[in-house]
CSV table of C-alpha atoms and ligand atoms in Angstrom, one decimal:
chain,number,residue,atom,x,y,z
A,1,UNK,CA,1.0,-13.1,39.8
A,2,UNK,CA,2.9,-9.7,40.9
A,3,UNK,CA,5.0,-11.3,44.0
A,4,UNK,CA,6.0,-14.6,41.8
A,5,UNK,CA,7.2,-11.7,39.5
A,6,UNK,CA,9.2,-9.9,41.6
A,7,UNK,CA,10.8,-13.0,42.8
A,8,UNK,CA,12.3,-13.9,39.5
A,9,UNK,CA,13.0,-10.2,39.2
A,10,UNK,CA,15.5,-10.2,42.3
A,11,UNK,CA,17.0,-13.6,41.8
A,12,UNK,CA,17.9,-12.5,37.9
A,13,UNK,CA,19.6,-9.9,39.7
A,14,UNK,CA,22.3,-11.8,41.2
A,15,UNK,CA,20.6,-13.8,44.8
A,16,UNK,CA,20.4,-17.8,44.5
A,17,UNK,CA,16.9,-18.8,43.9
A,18,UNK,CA,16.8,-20.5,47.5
A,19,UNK,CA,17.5,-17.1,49.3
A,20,UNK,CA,15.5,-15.1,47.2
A,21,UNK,CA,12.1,-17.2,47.6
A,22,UNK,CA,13.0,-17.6,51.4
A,23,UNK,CA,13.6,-13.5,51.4
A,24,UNK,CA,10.3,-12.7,49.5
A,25,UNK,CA,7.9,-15.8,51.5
A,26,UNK,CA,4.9,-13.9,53.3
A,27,UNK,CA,2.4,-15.5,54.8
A,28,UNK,CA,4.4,-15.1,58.7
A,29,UNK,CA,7.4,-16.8,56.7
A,30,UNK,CA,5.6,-19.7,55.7
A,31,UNK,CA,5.6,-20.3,52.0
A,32,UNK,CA,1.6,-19.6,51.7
A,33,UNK,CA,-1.7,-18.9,53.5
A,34,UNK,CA,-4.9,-21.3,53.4
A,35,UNK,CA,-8.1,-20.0,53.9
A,36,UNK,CA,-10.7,-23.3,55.1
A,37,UNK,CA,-14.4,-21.7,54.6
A,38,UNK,CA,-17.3,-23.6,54.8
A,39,UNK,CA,-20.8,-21.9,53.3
A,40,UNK,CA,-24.4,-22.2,54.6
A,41,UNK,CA,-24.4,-23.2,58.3
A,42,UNK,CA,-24.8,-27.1,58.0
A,43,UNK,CA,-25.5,-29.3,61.0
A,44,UNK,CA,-22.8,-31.1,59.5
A,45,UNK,CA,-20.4,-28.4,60.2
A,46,UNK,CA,-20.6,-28.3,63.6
A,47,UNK,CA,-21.1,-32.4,64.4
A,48,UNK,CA,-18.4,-33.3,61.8
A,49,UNK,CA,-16.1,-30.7,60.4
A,50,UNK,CA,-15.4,-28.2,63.7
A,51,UNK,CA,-14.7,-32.2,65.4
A,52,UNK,CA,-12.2,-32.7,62.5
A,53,UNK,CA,-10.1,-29.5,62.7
A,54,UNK,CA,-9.9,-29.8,66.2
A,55,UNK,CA,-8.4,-33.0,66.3
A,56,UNK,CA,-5.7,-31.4,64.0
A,57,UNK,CA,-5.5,-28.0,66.2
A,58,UNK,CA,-6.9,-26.0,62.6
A,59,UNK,CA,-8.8,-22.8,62.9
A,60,UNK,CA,-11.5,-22.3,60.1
A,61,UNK,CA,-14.2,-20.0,58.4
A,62,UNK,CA,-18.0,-20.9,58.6
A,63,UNK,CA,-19.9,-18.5,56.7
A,64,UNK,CA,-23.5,-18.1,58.4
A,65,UNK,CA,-27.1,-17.7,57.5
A,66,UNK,CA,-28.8,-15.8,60.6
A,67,UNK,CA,-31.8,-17.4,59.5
A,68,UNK,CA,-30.9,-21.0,58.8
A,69,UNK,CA,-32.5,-23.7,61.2
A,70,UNK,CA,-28.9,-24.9,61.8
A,71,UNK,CA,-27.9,-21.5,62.9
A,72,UNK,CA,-30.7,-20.5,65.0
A,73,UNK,CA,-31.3,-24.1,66.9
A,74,UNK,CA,-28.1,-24.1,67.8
A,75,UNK,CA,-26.6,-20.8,68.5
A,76,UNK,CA,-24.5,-22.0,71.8
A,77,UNK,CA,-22.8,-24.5,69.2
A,78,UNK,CA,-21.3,-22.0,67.1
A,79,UNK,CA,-20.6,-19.8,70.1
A,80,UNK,CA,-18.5,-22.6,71.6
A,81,UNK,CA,-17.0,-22.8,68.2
A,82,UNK,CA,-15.9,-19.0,67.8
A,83,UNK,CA,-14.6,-19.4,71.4
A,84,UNK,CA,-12.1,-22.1,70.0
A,85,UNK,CA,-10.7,-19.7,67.2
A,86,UNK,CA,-13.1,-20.2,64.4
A,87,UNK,CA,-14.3,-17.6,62.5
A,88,UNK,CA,-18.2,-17.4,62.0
A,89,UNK,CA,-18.5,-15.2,58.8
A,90,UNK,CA,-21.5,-13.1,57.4
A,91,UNK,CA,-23.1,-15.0,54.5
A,92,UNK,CA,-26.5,-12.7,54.9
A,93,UNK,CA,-29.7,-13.1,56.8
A,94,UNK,CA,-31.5,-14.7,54.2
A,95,UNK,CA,-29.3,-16.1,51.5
A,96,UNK,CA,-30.5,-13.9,48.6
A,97,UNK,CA,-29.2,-15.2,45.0
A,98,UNK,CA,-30.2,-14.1,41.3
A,99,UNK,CA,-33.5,-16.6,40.7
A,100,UNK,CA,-33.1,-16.0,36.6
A,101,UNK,CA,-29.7,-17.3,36.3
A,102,UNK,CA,-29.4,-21.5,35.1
A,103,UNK,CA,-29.7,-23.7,38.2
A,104,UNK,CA,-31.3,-21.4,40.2
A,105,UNK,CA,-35.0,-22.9,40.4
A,106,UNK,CA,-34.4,-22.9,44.0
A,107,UNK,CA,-34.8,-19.3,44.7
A,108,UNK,CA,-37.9,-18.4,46.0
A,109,UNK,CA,-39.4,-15.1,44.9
A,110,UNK,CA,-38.9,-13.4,48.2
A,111,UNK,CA,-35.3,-14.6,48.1
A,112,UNK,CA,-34.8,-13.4,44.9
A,113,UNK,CA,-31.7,-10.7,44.1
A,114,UNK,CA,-34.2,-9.6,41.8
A,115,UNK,CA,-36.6,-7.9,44.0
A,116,UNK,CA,-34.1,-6.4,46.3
A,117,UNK,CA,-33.5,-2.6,46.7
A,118,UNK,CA,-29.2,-2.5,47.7
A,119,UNK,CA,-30.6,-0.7,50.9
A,120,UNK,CA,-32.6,-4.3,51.7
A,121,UNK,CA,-29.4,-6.1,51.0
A,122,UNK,CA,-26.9,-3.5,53.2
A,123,UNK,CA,-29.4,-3.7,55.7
A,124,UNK,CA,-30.2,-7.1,56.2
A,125,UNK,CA,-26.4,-8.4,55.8
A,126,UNK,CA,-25.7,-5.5,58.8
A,127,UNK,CA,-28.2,-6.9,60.9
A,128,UNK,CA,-26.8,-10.4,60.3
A,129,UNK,CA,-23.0,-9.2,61.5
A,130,UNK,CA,-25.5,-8.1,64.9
A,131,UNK,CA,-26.8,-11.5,64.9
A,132,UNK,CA,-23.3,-13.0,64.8
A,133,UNK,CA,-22.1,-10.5,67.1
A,134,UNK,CA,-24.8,-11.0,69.7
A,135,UNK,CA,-22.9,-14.9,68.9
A,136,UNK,CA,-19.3,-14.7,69.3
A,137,UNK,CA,-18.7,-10.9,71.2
A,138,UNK,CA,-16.2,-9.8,67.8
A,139,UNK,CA,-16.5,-7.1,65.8
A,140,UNK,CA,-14.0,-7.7,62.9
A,141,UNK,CA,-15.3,-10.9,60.7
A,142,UNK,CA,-15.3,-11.6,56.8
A,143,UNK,CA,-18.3,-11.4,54.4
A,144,UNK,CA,-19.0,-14.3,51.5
A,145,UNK,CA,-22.1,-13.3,48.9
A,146,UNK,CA,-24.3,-16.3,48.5
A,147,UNK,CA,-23.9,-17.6,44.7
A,148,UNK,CA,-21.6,-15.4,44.5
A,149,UNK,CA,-23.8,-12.7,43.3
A,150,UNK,CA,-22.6,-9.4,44.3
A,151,UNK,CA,-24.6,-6.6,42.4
A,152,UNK,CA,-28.2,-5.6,43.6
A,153,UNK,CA,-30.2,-4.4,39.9
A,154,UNK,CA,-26.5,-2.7,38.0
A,155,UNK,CA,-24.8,-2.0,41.5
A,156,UNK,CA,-22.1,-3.5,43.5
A,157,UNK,CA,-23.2,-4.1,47.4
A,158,UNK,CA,-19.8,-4.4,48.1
A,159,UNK,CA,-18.7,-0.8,48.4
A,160,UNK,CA,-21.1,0.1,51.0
A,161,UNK,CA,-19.8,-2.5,52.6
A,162,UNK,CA,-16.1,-1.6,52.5
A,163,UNK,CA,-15.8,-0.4,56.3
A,164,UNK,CA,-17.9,-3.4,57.8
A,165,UNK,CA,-15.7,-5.8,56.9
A,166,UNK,CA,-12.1,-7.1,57.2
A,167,UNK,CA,-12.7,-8.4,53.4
A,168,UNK,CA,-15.0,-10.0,51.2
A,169,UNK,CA,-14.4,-14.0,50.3
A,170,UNK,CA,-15.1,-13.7,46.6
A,171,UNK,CA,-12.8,-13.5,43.4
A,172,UNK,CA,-15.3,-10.9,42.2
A,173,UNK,CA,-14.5,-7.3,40.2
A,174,UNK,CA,-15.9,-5.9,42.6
A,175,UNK,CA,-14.5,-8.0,45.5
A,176,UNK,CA,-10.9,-7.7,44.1
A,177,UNK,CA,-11.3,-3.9,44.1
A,178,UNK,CA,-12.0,-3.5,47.9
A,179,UNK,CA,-10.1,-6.4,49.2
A,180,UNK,CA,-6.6,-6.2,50.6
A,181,UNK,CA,-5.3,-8.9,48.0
A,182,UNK,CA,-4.2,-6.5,45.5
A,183,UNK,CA,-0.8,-7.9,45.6
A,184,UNK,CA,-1.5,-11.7,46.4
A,185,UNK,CA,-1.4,-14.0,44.0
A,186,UNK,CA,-5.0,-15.8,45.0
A,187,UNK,CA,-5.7,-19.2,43.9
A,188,UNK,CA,-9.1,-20.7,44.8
A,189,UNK,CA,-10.9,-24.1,45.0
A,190,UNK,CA,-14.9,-24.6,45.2
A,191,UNK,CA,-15.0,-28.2,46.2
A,192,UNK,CA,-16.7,-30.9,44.9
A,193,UNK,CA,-16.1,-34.2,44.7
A,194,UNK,CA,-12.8,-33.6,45.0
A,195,UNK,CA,-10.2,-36.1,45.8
A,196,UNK,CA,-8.2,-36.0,48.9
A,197,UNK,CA,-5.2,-36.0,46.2
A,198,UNK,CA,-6.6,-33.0,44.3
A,199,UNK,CA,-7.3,-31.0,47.8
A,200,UNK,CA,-3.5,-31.6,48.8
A,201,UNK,CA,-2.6,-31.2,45.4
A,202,UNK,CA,-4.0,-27.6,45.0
A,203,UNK,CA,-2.4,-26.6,48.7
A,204,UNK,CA,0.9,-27.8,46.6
A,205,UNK,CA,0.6,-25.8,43.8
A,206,UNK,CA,-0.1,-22.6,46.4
A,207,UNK,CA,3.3,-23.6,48.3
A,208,UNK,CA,5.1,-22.9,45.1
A,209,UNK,CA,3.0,-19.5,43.9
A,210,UNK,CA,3.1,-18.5,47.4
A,211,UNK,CA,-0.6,-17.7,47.2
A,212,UNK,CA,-3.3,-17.2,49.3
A,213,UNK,CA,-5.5,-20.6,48.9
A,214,UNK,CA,-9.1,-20.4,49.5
A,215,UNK,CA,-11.1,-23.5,49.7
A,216,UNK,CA,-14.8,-23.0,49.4
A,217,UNK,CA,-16.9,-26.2,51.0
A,218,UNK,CA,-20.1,-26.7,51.8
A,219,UNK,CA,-21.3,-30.4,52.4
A,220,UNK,CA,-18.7,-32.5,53.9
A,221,UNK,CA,-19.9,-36.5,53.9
A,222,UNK,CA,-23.5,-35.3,53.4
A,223,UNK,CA,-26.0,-32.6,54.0
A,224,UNK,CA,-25.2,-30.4,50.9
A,225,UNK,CA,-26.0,-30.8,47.2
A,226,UNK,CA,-22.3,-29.7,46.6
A,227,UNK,CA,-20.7,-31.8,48.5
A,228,UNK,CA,-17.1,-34.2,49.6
A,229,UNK,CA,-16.2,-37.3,51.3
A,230,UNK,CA,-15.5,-36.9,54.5
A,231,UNK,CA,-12.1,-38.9,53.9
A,232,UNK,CA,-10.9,-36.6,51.3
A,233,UNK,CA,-12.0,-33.9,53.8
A,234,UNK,CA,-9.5,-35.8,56.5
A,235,UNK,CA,-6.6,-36.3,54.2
A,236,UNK,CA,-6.5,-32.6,53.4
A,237,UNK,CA,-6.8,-31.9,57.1
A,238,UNK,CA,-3.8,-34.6,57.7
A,239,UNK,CA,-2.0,-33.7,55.0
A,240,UNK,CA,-2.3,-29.3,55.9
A,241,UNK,CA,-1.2,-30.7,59.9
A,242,UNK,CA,2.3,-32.3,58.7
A,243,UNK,CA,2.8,-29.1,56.3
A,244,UNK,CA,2.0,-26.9,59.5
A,245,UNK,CA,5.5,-25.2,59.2
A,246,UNK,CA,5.3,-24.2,55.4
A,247,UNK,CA,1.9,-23.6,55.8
A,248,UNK,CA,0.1,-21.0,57.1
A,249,UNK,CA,-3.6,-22.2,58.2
A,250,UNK,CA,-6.2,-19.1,59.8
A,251,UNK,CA,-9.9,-18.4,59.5
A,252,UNK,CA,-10.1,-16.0,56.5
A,253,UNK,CA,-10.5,-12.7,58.9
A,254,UNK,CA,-7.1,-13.3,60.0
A,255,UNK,CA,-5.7,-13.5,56.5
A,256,UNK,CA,-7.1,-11.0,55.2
A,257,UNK,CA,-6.0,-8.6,58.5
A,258,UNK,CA,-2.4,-9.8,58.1
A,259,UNK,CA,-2.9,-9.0,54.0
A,260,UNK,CA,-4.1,-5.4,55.3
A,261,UNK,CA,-1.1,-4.8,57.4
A,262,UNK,CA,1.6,-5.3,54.7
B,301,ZN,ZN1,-24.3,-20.0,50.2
């Protein structure tokens, strides 16, 4: 909440409220940023979604399993994609979440945050930014922890990790403390079954904090247990074209570079 803050700070001092949130906008003088990130390398991503944003000219986050059938049958796919402007992001080699934790029956043993050393995890998260690499020739890209799950036994994997990436996409302790938000008011959504209303709703609310949104998808009309229409998808996409002057769209590596700069 620190710039919102220092915006009612200056205008108390004596500026009109219009010239004083004009003067203090970030985000390239745009009233906010919005991070699009979609998790788990989904067919659906690349036949659907990277379709939709380029029909709107909107550049996007797709977080990446190395080892996912989606990523490795179709590696020319997301190389054409990163070759339009799209981010792919590091979401590990293997997808590795706590098993013990409610809903988590999915997580096979050998997948299981549980039986990791943090070397395994450093190591085989490096080795996926190779894989991605090897993908889209760029060196700078963002990380996102599956589950959201950032310790490995009682330590964070994060602070290894500091210098391999541009930032972390995760509202995390331990995120917070090595990402360059510290002075971004962050607002986030994890969709699901959102409205189209609620999605533009939430970019709304962002325009007046001047925040940094993140939305967090991962099935878009299908192919994911968490999951939204593809319509409400679409009148978010509509609706973040018309605001393109007060809003500042960018895969999250660019966001969080421009963050890093200021
Ligand atoms: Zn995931």
């Amino acid at each position: 909440m620190q710039p919102v803050k220092l915006i009612l700070i200056a205008c108390l001092l004596g500026n009109s409220l219009l010239s004083c949130a004009q003067n203090n906008t970030n985000w390239k003088n745009k009233k906010c940023a919005v991070a699009l990130t979609y998790d788990d390398a989904l067919n659906i991503h690349l036949d659907q979604v990277i379709p939709a944003l380029d029909s709107v000219g909107l550049k996007a986050t797709f977080y990446l399993i190395g080892s996912s059938d989606a990523f490795t049958k179709r590696i020319p796919d997301w190389r054409k994609a990163a070759a339009k402007g799209h981010e792919l992001g590091n979401h590990t080699l293997f997808h590795p979440c706590y098993g013990k934790r409610p809903g988590r029956e999915w997580v096979r043993p050998e997948r299981d945050l549980n039986n990791y050393t943090l070397q395994r995890m450093t190591d085989e998260i490096k080795m996926n930014s190779v894989l991605l690499e090897a993908t889209d020739g760029k060196k700078k890209r963002t990380l996102a922890c599956p589950c959201g799950d950032t310790k490995v036994q009682d330590s964070s994997y994060l602070y290894g990790l500091k210098n391999n990436f541009v930032g972390f996409r995760d509202g995390t302790p331990d995120a917070n403390a090595v990402n360059p938000f510290a002075k971004v008011t962050v607002q986030w959504v994890t969709v699901f079954d959102n409205t189209g209303d609620q999605l533009i709703a939430a970019v709304k609310q962002a325009m007046e904090a001047n925040a940094l949104l993140v939305f967090v998808f991962h099935g878009v009309g299908g192919d994911h247990n968490i999951n939204v229409s593809a319509a409400a998808h679409r009148q978010l996409l509509q609706f973040l074209k018309q605001q393109e002057s007060q809003v500042w769209v960018a895969p999250f590596v660019e966001i969080a570079e421009y963050a890093k700069s200021k």
